[in-house]
Coordinates of C-alpha atoms and ligand atoms in Angstrom, one line a residue:
X225 CA 10.3 34.8 -11.6
X226 CA 11.6 32.1 -9.0
X227 CA 8.5 30.2 -9.3
X228 CA 8.6 30.1 -13.2
X229 CA 12.3 28.5 -12.8
X230 CA 11.1 26.2 -10.1
X231 CA 8.1 24.9 -12.5
X232 CA 10.4 24.6 -15.4
X233 CA 13.1 22.6 -13.3
X234 CA 10.3 20.4 -12.2
X235 CA 8.9 19.8 -15.5
X236 CA 12.3 19.0 -16.9
X237 CA 13.1 16.6 -14.0
X238 CA 9.8 14.7 -14.4
X239 CA 10.2 14.5 -18.2
X240 CA 13.5 12.6 -17.5
X241 CA 11.9 9.8 -15.6
X242 CA 9.5 7.5 -17.1
X243 CA 6.2 7.0 -15.2
X244 CA 4.2 3.7 -15.8
X245 CA 0.4 3.4 -15.8
X246 CA -1.5 0.3 -15.3
X247 CA -4.9 -0.9 -16.0
X248 CA -6.3 -1.7 -12.7
X249 CA -9.7 -2.9 -13.2
X250 CA -11.5 -5.3 -15.8
X251 CA -11.8 -9.1 -15.7
X252 CA -8.0 -9.6 -16.1
X253 CA -7.2 -7.9 -12.9
X254 CA -9.4 -10.3 -10.7
X255 CA -6.3 -12.4 -10.3
X256 CA -4.4 -9.6 -9.0
X257 CA -7.1 -8.9 -6.4
X258 CA -7.4 -12.7 -5.5
X259 CA -3.7 -12.8 -5.0
X260 CA -3.9 -9.7 -2.6
X261 CA -6.6 -11.3 -0.6
X262 CA -4.9 -14.9 -0.3
X263 CA -1.7 -13.2 0.6
X264 CA -3.4 -11.4 3.6
X265 CA -4.8 -14.9 4.5
X266 CA -1.3 -16.6 4.4
X267 CA 0.4 -13.7 6.2
X268 CA -2.3 -14.0 9.0
X269 CA -2.3 -17.9 9.1
X270 CA -1.7 -18.9 12.8
X271 CA -2.5 -15.4 13.8
X272 CA -5.8 -14.5 12.8
X273 CA -7.3 -17.4 11.1
X274 CA -10.7 -16.2 10.1
X275 CA -12.5 -13.1 9.1
X276 CA -15.8 -13.9 11.1
X277 CA -17.3 -10.7 12.6
X278 CA -14.1 -8.7 11.9
X279 CA -14.4 -4.9 11.3
X280 CA -11.6 -4.4 8.6
X281 CA -10.0 -1.4 7.4
X282 CA -8.5 -1.4 3.8
X283 CA -5.9 1.2 2.9
X284 CA -5.6 2.5 -0.6
X285 CA -8.2 0.4 -2.5
X286 CA -7.4 2.4 -5.7
X287 CA -10.0 1.8 -8.5
X288 CA -12.3 -1.0 -7.0
X289 CA -13.4 -2.4 -3.9
X290 CA -12.6 -6.2 -4.7
X291 CA -10.6 -6.8 -1.6
X292 CA -13.3 -5.5 0.4
X293 CA -15.9 -7.7 -1.2
X294 CA -13.7 -10.8 -0.6
X295 CA -13.3 -9.7 3.1
X296 CA -16.9 -9.6 3.4
X297 CA -17.4 -13.0 1.6
X298 CA -15.0 -14.3 4.1
X299 CA -17.3 -13.3 7.0
X300 CA -16.4 -9.8 7.9
X301 CA -18.8 -7.8 9.9
X302 CA -18.0 -4.5 8.1
X303 CA -15.3 -3.1 5.7
X304 CA -14.4 0.5 5.4
X305 CA -11.9 1.3 2.6
X306 CA -10.1 4.8 2.8
X307 CA -8.0 6.5 0.0
X308 CA -6.0 9.5 -0.1
X309 CA -7.3 10.2 -3.5
X310 CA -10.7 9.4 -5.0
X311 CA -9.8 6.8 -7.6
X312 CA -13.0 4.7 -7.4
X313 CA -14.9 4.7 -10.6
X314 CA -18.0 3.1 -9.4
X315 CA -20.5 1.7 -11.7
X316 CA -18.1 1.5 -14.7
X317 CA -18.3 -1.6 -16.9
X318 CA -14.8 -2.7 -16.1
X319 CA -15.5 -2.8 -12.3
X320 CA -18.5 -4.9 -12.8
X321 CA -16.5 -7.2 -15.1
X322 CA -14.0 -7.6 -12.5
X323 CA -16.5 -8.3 -9.6
X324 CA -18.1 -10.9 -12.0
X325 CA -14.7 -12.7 -12.6
X326 CA -14.1 -12.5 -9.0
X327 CA -17.3 -14.0 -8.1
X328 CA -16.7 -16.8 -10.5
X329 CA -13.3 -17.5 -8.9
X330 CA -14.2 -17.3 -5.2
X331 CA -11.6 -19.3 -3.0
X332 CA -12.8 -22.0 -0.8
X333 CA -14.5 -21.0 2.4
X334 CA -15.7 -17.7 1.0
X335 CA -19.6 -17.2 0.5
X336 CA -20.8 -16.5 -2.8
X337 CA -24.2 -15.5 -1.2
X338 CA -22.6 -13.1 0.8
X339 CA -20.4 -11.8 -2.1
X340 CA -23.8 -11.2 -3.9
X341 CA -25.6 -9.7 -1.2
X342 CA -22.8 -7.1 -0.6
X343 CA -22.2 -6.4 -4.3
X344 CA -26.0 -6.1 -5.1
X345 CA -26.5 -3.9 -2.1
X346 CA -24.0 -1.8 -3.8
X347 CA -20.4 -1.3 -3.6
X348 CA -19.7 0.9 -1.9
X349 CA -22.7 0.4 0.7
X350 CA -23.6 0.3 4.2
X351 CA -21.4 -2.9 5.0
X352 CA -18.6 -2.0 2.5
X353 CA -18.0 1.6 3.0
X354 CA -15.5 4.0 1.0
X355 CA -14.1 7.3 2.2
X356 CA -12.0 9.1 -0.5
X357 CA -9.6 11.9 0.0
X358 CA -8.6 10.6 3.6
X359 CA -4.9 9.8 4.0
X360 CA -4.2 7.3 6.7
X361 CA -2.0 9.8 8.4
X362 CA -5.1 11.9 9.0
X363 CA -7.7 9.1 9.9
X364 CA -8.8 9.2 13.5
X365 CA -11.0 6.7 15.4
X366 CA -13.3 9.4 16.5
X367 CA -14.3 9.7 13.0
X368 CA -14.2 6.1 11.5
X369 CA -14.0 3.8 14.9
X370 CA -11.7 1.0 15.7
X371 CA -10.8 -2.0 13.5
X372 CA -9.8 -5.6 14.2
X373 CA -7.7 -5.8 11.1
X374 CA -6.0 -3.4 8.8
X375 CA -4.7 -4.4 5.2
X376 CA -3.1 -2.9 2.1
X377 CA -1.3 -3.8 -1.0
X378 CA 1.1 -1.3 -2.6
X379 CA 0.2 1.5 -0.6
X380 CA 2.7 2.0 2.5
X381 CA 5.5 2.9 0.0
X382 CA 3.3 6.0 -1.1
X383 CA 2.6 7.1 2.5
X384 CA 4.4 10.5 2.6
X385 CA 4.7 10.3 6.4
X386 CA 5.0 6.6 7.3
X387 CA 5.7 7.3 11.1
X388 CA 2.5 9.3 11.2
X389 CA 0.6 6.6 9.2
X390 CA 1.6 3.9 11.5
X391 CA 0.8 5.8 14.6
X392 CA -2.6 6.5 13.2
X393 CA -3.2 2.6 12.4
X394 CA -1.9 1.8 15.8
X395 CA -4.6 4.1 17.4
X396 CA -7.2 2.6 14.8
X397 CA -6.5 -1.0 15.9
X398 CA -8.4 -2.6 18.7
X399 CA -6.1 -4.0 21.3
X400 CA -5.0 -7.3 19.9
X401 CA -5.8 -6.1 16.5
X402 CA -3.7 -7.1 13.6
X403 CA -2.5 -5.6 10.3
X404 CA -1.1 -7.2 7.0
X405 CA 0.6 -5.2 4.3
X406 CA 2.2 -6.0 1.2
X407 CA 4.8 -3.4 0.1
X408 CA 6.4 -2.8 -3.2
X409 CA 9.9 -1.4 -2.5
X410 CA 10.8 -0.9 -6.3
X411 CA 11.0 2.1 -8.5
X412 CA 7.4 2.1 -9.7
X413 CA 8.7 2.4 -13.3
X414 CA 10.7 5.5 -12.7
X415 CA 14.2 5.4 -14.1
X416 CA 13.7 2.0 -16.2
X417 CA 17.4 2.0 -17.0
X418 CA 18.2 -0.2 -14.0
X419 CA 15.8 -1.4 -11.0
X420 CA 17.7 0.4 -8.3
X421 CA 18.6 3.7 -10.3
X422 CA 15.9 5.4 -8.5
X423 CA 18.1 5.4 -5.2
X424 CA 20.8 7.2 -7.0
X425 CA 18.7 10.4 -7.1
X426 CA 19.1 12.8 -4.0
X427 CA 16.0 13.4 -2.1
X428 CA 15.5 17.0 -2.9
X429 CA 15.5 16.1 -6.8
X430 CA 13.1 13.3 -6.1
X431 CA 10.9 15.6 -4.1
X432 CA 10.7 17.8 -7.2
X433 CA 10.1 15.3 -9.5
X434 CA 7.5 13.2 -7.6
X435 CA 6.7 14.9 -4.4
X436 CA 3.2 15.8 -4.9
X437 CA 2.4 13.0 -7.2
X438 CA 2.3 10.1 -4.8
X439 CA 5.6 8.8 -5.8
X440 CA 7.3 6.0 -3.8
X441 CA 8.6 7.4 -0.3
X442 CA 11.9 5.1 -1.0
X443 CA 11.8 3.9 2.5
X444 CA 13.9 0.6 3.0
X445 CA 13.1 -2.6 4.9
X446 CA 15.3 -1.4 7.7
X447 CA 13.2 1.8 8.0
X448 CA 10.1 -0.3 8.1
X449 CA 11.6 -2.5 10.9
X450 CA 12.6 0.4 13.0
X451 CA 9.3 2.4 12.6
X452 CA 7.2 -0.5 13.4
X453 CA 9.2 -1.1 16.6
X454 CA 9.1 2.8 17.5
X455 CA 5.5 2.9 17.1
X456 CA 4.8 0.0 19.7
X457 CA 3.8 -2.6 17.4
X458 CA 4.3 -6.3 18.8
X459 CA 4.8 -9.7 17.2
X460 CA 6.3 -7.8 14.2
X461 CA 7.1 -9.8 11.0
X462 CA 8.7 -8.3 8.2
X463 CA 9.8 -10.9 5.5
X464 CA 11.3 -10.2 2.3
X465 CA 9.3 -11.8 -0.5
X466 CA 11.1 -10.6 -3.6
X467 CA 14.7 -9.4 -4.2
X468 CA 16.5 -7.5 -6.9
X469 CA 19.3 -9.5 -8.4
X470 CA 22.7 -9.2 -6.7
X471 CA 24.3 -7.8 -9.9
X472 CA 22.0 -4.8 -9.7
X473 CA 22.8 -4.3 -6.0
X474 CA 26.5 -4.2 -6.8
X475 CA 26.0 -2.0 -10.0
X476 CA 23.9 0.4 -8.0
X477 CA 26.0 0.7 -4.8
X478 CA 28.9 3.1 -6.1
X479 CA 26.6 5.8 -7.2
X480 CA 23.8 5.8 -4.4
X481 CA 22.6 9.1 -3.3
X482 CA 24.0 10.3 0.1
X483 CA 20.8 9.3 1.7
X484 CA 21.3 5.7 0.8
X485 CA 25.0 5.2 1.2
X486 CA 24.6 3.7 4.8
X487 CA 22.0 1.2 3.4
X488 CA 22.8 -2.5 4.1
X489 CA 22.5 -5.3 1.7
X490 CA 19.0 -6.1 2.8
X491 CA 17.8 -2.4 2.4
X492 CA 19.1 -2.7 -1.4
X493 CA 18.0 -6.3 -2.1
X494 CA 14.4 -6.1 -0.8
X495 CA 12.1 -5.5 -3.8
X496 CA 8.8 -6.7 -2.1
X497 CA 8.1 -7.0 1.5
X498 CA 5.3 -8.3 3.5
X499 CA 4.5 -6.8 7.0
X500 CA 2.5 -8.3 9.7
X501 CA 2.2 -6.8 13.2
X502 CA -0.4 -6.4 16.0
X503 CA -1.4 -3.8 18.6
X504 CA -0.5 -5.6 21.9
X505 CA -3.5 -7.1 23.3
X506 CA -2.9 -5.4 26.7
X507 CA -2.1 -2.1 25.1
X508 CA -3.8 0.8 27.1
Ligands
SAM103 C1 -0.4 1.7 -6.3 S1 -2.2 2.1 -5.7 C2 -2.7 0.4 -5.0 C3 -4.1 0.1 -5.2 C4 -4.4 -1.2 -4.8 N1 -4.4 -1.6 -3.3 C5 -4.0 -2.4 -5.5 O1 -3.3 -3.3 -5.1 O2 -4.1 -2.4 -6.7 C6 -1.9 3.1 -4.2 C7 -3.3 3.5 -3.6 O3 -2.9 3.9 -2.4 C8 -3.4 5.2 -2.1 N2 -2.8 6.0 -1.1 C9 -1.6 6.7 -1.4 N3 -1.0 7.1 -0.1 C10 -2.1 7.0 0.7 C11 -2.4 7.4 2.0 N4 -1.3 8.1 2.7 N5 -3.4 6.9 2.8 C12 -4.2 6.2 2.1 N6 -4.3 5.8 0.8 C13 -3.1 6.2 0.0 C14 -3.3 5.9 -3.5 O4 -4.4 6.9 -3.7 C15 -3.8 4.6 -4.4 O5 -5.2 4.5 -4.5

């Protein structure tokens, strides 16, 4: 009886929130993939200036391996992409179209020859591997090895246990290895009535609505700064790239859920953050 009510409550709560879906593949999407890649290059500038010979781990590639292909074209030795789900729809027309559009728009310094080699060899293939159903929290070096670079876009905000995820990334990096992440701290189209309304829902209700659906974990920029320090990362840089309007922050504040009442202005303003950090070179 209790289970029936629990299911009904969950269905009702989900129906009250709108969820968005996106078309993540196709030629139109190539621009987004190029943006992701050039953002990593920009974030790493002056820290890790080239991809030559690197072993790269991409978290949560979603429905395509476009970023991995670009890393290979930039000279990476090997790319492994892992995802908590199995979203990759290999050999669909849309994916092929997207890869063709990427090839046509390769940024300067990337090798078309290498791009074609990896793509023709099959994506995924031996140099560009894909492991589905492996959340970062459960990834271990004994199984997938160590990496020089870990990247992700719009993934960390979905990681259910980010502390465990960051510990895993630390262990997966070679000493001195870098990571670069773009993190979307927005509502992901939940509660469209205002961009910060999703912070007014208590955690227990949020868990009921989106807990098992990969909804955002709602961690704020301060949480990221603290977790990165706690997990032992060095040269940490967390920059706020996009903000919510000040008027929305003022509007949301009086009705925040108890969990967010102590949030400072940065925690509420930050809509998109970039994270860059490294495992200390002399780490044991
Ligand atoms: C919003 S999509 C982003 C896809 C792609 N990176 C992009 O920019 O279009 C989030 C992806 O992260 C994956 N993901 C969520 N939690 C994860 C975790 N704990 N470990 C690895 N991947 C995860 C999801 O399955 C999904 O493919």
